[in-house]
mmCIF file of C-alpha atoms in Angstrom:
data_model
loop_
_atom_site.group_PDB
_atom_site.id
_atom_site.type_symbol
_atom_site.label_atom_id
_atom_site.label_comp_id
_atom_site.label_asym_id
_atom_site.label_seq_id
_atom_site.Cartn_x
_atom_site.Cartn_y
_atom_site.Cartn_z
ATOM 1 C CA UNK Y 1 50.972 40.217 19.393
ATOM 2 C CA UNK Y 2 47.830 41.178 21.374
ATOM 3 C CA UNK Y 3 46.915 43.170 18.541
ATOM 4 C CA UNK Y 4 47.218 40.304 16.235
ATOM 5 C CA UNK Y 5 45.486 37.331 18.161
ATOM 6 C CA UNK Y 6 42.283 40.099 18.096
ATOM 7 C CA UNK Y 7 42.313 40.327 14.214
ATOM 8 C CA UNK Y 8 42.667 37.022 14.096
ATOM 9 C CA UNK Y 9 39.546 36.030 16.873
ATOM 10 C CA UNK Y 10 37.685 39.057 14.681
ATOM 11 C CA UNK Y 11 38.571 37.343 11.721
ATOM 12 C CA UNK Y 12 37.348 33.645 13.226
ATOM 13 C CA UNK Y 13 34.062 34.995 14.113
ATOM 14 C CA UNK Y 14 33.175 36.963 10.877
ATOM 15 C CA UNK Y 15 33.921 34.190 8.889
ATOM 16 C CA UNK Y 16 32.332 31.551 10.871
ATOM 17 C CA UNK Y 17 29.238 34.178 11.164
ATOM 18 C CA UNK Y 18 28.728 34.264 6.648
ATOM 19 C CA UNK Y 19 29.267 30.606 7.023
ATOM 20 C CA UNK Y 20 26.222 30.561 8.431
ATOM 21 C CA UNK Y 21 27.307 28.512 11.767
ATOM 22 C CA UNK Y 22 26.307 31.437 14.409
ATOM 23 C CA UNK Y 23 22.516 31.295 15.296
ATOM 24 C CA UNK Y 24 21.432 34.736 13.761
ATOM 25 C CA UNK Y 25 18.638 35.510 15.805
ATOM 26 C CA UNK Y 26 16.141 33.540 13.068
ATOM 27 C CA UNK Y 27 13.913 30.572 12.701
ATOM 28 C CA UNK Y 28 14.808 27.514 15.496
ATOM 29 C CA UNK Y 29 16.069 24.101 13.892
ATOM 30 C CA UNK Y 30 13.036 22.726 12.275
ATOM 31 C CA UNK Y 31 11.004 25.582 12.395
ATOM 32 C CA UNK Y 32 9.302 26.529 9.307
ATOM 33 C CA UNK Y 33 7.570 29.781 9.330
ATOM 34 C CA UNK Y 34 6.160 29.639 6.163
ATOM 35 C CA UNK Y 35 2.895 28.521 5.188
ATOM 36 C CA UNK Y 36 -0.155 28.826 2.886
ATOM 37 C CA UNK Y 37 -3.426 28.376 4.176
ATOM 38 C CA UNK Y 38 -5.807 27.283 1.673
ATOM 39 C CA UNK Y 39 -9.578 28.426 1.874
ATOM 40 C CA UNK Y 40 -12.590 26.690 0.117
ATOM 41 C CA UNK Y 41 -16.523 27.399 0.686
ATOM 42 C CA UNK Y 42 -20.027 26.977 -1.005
ATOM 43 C CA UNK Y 43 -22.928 26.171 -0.475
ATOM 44 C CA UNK Y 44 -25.390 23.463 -1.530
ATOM 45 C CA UNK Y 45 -29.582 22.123 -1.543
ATOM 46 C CA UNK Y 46 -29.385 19.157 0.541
ATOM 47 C CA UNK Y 47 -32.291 16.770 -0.226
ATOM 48 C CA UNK Y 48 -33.181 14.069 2.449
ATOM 49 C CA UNK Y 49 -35.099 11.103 1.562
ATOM 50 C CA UNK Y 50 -37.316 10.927 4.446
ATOM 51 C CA UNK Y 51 -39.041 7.532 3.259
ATOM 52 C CA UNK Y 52 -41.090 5.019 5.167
ATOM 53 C CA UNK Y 53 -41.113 1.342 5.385
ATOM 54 C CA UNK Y 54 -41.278 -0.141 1.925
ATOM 55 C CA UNK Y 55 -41.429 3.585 -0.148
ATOM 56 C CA UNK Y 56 -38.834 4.617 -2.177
ATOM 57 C CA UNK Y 57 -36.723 2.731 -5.716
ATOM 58 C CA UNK Y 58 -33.059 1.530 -6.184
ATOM 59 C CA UNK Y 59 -33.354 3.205 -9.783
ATOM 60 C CA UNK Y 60 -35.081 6.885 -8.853
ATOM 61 C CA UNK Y 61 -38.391 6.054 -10.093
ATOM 62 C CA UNK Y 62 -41.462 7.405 -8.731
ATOM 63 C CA UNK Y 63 -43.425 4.800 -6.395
ATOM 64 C CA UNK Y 64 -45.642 5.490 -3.255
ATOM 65 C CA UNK Y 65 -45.511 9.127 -3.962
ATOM 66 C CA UNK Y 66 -41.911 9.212 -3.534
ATOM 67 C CA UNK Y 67 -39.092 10.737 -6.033
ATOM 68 C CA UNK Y 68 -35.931 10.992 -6.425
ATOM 69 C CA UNK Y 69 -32.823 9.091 -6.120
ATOM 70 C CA UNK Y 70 -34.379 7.621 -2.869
ATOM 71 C CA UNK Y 71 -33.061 3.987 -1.723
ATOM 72 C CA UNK Y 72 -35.607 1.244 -0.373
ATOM 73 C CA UNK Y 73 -35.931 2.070 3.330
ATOM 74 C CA UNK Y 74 -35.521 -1.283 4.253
ATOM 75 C CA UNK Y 75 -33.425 0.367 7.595
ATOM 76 C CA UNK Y 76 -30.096 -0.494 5.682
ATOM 77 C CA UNK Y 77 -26.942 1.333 5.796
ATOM 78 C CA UNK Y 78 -27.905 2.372 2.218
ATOM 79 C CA UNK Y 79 -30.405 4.320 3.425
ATOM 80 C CA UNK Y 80 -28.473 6.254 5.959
ATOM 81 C CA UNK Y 81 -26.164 7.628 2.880
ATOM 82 C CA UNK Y 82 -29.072 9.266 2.229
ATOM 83 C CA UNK Y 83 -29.049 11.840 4.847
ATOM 84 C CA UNK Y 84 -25.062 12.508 4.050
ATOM 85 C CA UNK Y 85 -24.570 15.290 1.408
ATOM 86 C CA UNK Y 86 -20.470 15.222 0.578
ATOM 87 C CA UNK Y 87 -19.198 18.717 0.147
ATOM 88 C CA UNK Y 88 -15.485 18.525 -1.284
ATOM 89 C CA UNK Y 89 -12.488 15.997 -0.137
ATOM 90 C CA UNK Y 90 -8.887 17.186 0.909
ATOM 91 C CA UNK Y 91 -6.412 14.738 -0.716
ATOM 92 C CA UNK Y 92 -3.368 14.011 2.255
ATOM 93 C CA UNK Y 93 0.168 12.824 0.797
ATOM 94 C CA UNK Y 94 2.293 9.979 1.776
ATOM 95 C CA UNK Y 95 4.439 12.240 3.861
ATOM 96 C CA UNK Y 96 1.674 15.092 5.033
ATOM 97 C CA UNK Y 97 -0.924 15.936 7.632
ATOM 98 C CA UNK Y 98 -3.505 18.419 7.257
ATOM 99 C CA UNK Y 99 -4.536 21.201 9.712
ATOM 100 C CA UNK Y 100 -7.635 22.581 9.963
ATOM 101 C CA UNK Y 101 -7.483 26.385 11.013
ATOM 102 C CA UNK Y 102 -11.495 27.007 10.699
ATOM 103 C CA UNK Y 103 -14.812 25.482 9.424
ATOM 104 C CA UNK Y 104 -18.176 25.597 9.335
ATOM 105 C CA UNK Y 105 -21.176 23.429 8.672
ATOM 106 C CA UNK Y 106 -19.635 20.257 7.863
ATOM 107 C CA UNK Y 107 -17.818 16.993 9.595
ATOM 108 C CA UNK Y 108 -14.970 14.811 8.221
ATOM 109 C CA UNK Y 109 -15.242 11.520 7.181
ATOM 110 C CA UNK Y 110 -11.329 9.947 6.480
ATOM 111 C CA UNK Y 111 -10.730 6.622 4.339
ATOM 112 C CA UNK Y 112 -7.050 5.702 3.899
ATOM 113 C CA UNK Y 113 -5.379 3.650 1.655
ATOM 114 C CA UNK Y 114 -4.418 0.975 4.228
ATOM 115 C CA UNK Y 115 -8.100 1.023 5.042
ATOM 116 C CA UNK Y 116 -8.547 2.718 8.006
ATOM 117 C CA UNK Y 117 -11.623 5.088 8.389
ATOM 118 C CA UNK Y 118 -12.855 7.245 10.789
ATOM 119 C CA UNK Y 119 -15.597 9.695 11.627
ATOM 120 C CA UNK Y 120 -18.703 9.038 9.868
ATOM 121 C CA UNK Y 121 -20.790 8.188 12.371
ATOM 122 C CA UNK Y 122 -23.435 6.085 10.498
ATOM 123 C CA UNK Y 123 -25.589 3.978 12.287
ATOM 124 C CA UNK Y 124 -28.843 2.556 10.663
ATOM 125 C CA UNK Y 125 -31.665 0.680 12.159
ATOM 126 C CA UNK Y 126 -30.236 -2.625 11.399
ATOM 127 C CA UNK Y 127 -27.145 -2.192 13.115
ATOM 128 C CA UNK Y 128 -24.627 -2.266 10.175
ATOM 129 C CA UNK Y 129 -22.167 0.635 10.974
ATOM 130 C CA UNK Y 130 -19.370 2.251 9.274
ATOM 131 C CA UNK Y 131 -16.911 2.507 11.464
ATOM 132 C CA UNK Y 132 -17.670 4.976 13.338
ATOM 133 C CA UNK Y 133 -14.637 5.426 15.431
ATOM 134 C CA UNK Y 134 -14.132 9.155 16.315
ATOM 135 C CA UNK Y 135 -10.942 11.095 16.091
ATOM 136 C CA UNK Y 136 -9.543 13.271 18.689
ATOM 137 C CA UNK Y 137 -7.837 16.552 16.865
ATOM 138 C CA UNK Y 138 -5.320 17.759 18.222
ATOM 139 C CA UNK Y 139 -4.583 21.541 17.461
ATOM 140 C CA UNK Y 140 -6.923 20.830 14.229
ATOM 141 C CA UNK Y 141 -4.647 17.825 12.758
ATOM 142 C CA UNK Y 142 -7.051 15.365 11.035
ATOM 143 C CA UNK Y 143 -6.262 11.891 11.685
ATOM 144 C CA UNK Y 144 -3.427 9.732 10.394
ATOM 145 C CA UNK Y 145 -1.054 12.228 9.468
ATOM 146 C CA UNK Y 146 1.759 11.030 7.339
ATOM 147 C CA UNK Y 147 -0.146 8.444 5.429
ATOM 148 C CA UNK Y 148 -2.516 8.319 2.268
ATOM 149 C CA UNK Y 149 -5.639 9.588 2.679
ATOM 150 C CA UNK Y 150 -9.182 11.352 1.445
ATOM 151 C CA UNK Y 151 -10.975 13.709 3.999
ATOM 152 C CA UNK Y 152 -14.313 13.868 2.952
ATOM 153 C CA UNK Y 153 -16.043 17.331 4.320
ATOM 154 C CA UNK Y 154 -20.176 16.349 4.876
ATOM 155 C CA UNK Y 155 -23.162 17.794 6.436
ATOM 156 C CA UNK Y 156 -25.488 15.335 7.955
ATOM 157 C CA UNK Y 157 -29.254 16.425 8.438
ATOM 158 C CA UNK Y 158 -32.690 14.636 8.344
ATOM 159 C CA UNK Y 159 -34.313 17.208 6.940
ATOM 160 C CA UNK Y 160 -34.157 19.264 3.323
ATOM 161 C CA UNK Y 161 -31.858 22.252 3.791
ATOM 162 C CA UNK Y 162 -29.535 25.142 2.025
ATOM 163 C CA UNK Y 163 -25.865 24.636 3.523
ATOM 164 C CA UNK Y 164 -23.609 27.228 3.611
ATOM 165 C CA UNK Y 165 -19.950 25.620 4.113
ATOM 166 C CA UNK Y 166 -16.289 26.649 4.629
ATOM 167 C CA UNK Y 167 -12.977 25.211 5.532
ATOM 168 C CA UNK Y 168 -9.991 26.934 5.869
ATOM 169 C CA UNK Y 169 -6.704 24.714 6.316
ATOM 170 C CA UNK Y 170 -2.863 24.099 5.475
ATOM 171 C CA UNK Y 171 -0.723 21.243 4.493
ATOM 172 C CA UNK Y 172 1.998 20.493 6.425
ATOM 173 C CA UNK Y 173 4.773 17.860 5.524
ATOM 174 C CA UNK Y 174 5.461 15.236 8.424
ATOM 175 C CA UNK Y 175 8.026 12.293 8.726
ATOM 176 C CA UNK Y 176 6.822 8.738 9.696
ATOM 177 C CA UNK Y 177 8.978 5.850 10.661
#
């Protein structure tokens, strides 16, 4: 009988074990362990229109010895653009976050499709902003994880230079509720 209730406890355990209802030494509950991380870089001329009062044209004509795709510097926010060069944008799901494992050279500017934005950092002469809340990253998440949104990767200068940039990052799916 003994020897029977042991074959039988053996036979319990090996089945439950292929069933796959013993832990097996593996990944936790939720865990996943596999990811891609994706890598872009390059490099661009960026071209600042330093202009004063009154210089510059809406339609890149040449006036007051300026060229160029150069806005009126009336001290607008239109004129601030012109110290933003945009590199590439990282497209986030319904459903995902993004995590930034490394960059260089560049900031993130986020517009979602329910119309929040965050970390631009523009503020003109005049006062017009846009909204230039900052976001706090946690372990390199970029904000608003889970919903709809464009990262836009820019390098801010007031001054002509060559920009070498890179961003190294993975996608991650989340749930919202």
């Amino acid at each position: 009988m003994a020897r029977f209730q042991s074959l039988l406890i053996a036979l319990l355990f090996s089945t439950t074990y292929l069933a796959g209802c013993l832990d097996t030494g593996g990944e936790e509950d939720g865990e996943n362990t596999e990811y891609s991380l994706i890598s872009l870089s390059g490099s661009i001329e960026h071209n600042f229109c330093n202009l004063g009062p009154g210089e510059g044209t809406q339609d890149g004509n040449s006036t007051n010895n300026q060229t160029g795709n150069c806005p009126i510097d009336d001290e607008t926010i239109a004129d601030y653009w012109s110290a933003i060069s945009n590199l590439t944008t990282l497209e986030q799901a319904t459903g995902e976050s993004i995590k930034i494992h490394e960059y260089a050279s560049v900031s993130f500017g986020t517009d979602c499709a329910n119309g929040a934005i965050v970390g631009w950092s523009i503020y003109p002469d005049n006062k017009e902003t846009y909204n230039n809340a900052q976001s706090y990253s946690e372990g390199g998440l970029l904000p608003f994880p889970g919903q709809e949104c464009t990262h836009t990767l820019h390098y801010m200068a007031f001054q002509n230079s060559t920009v070498y940039w890179s961003v190294t990052y993975e996608i991650i799916p989340v749930s919202t509720s």
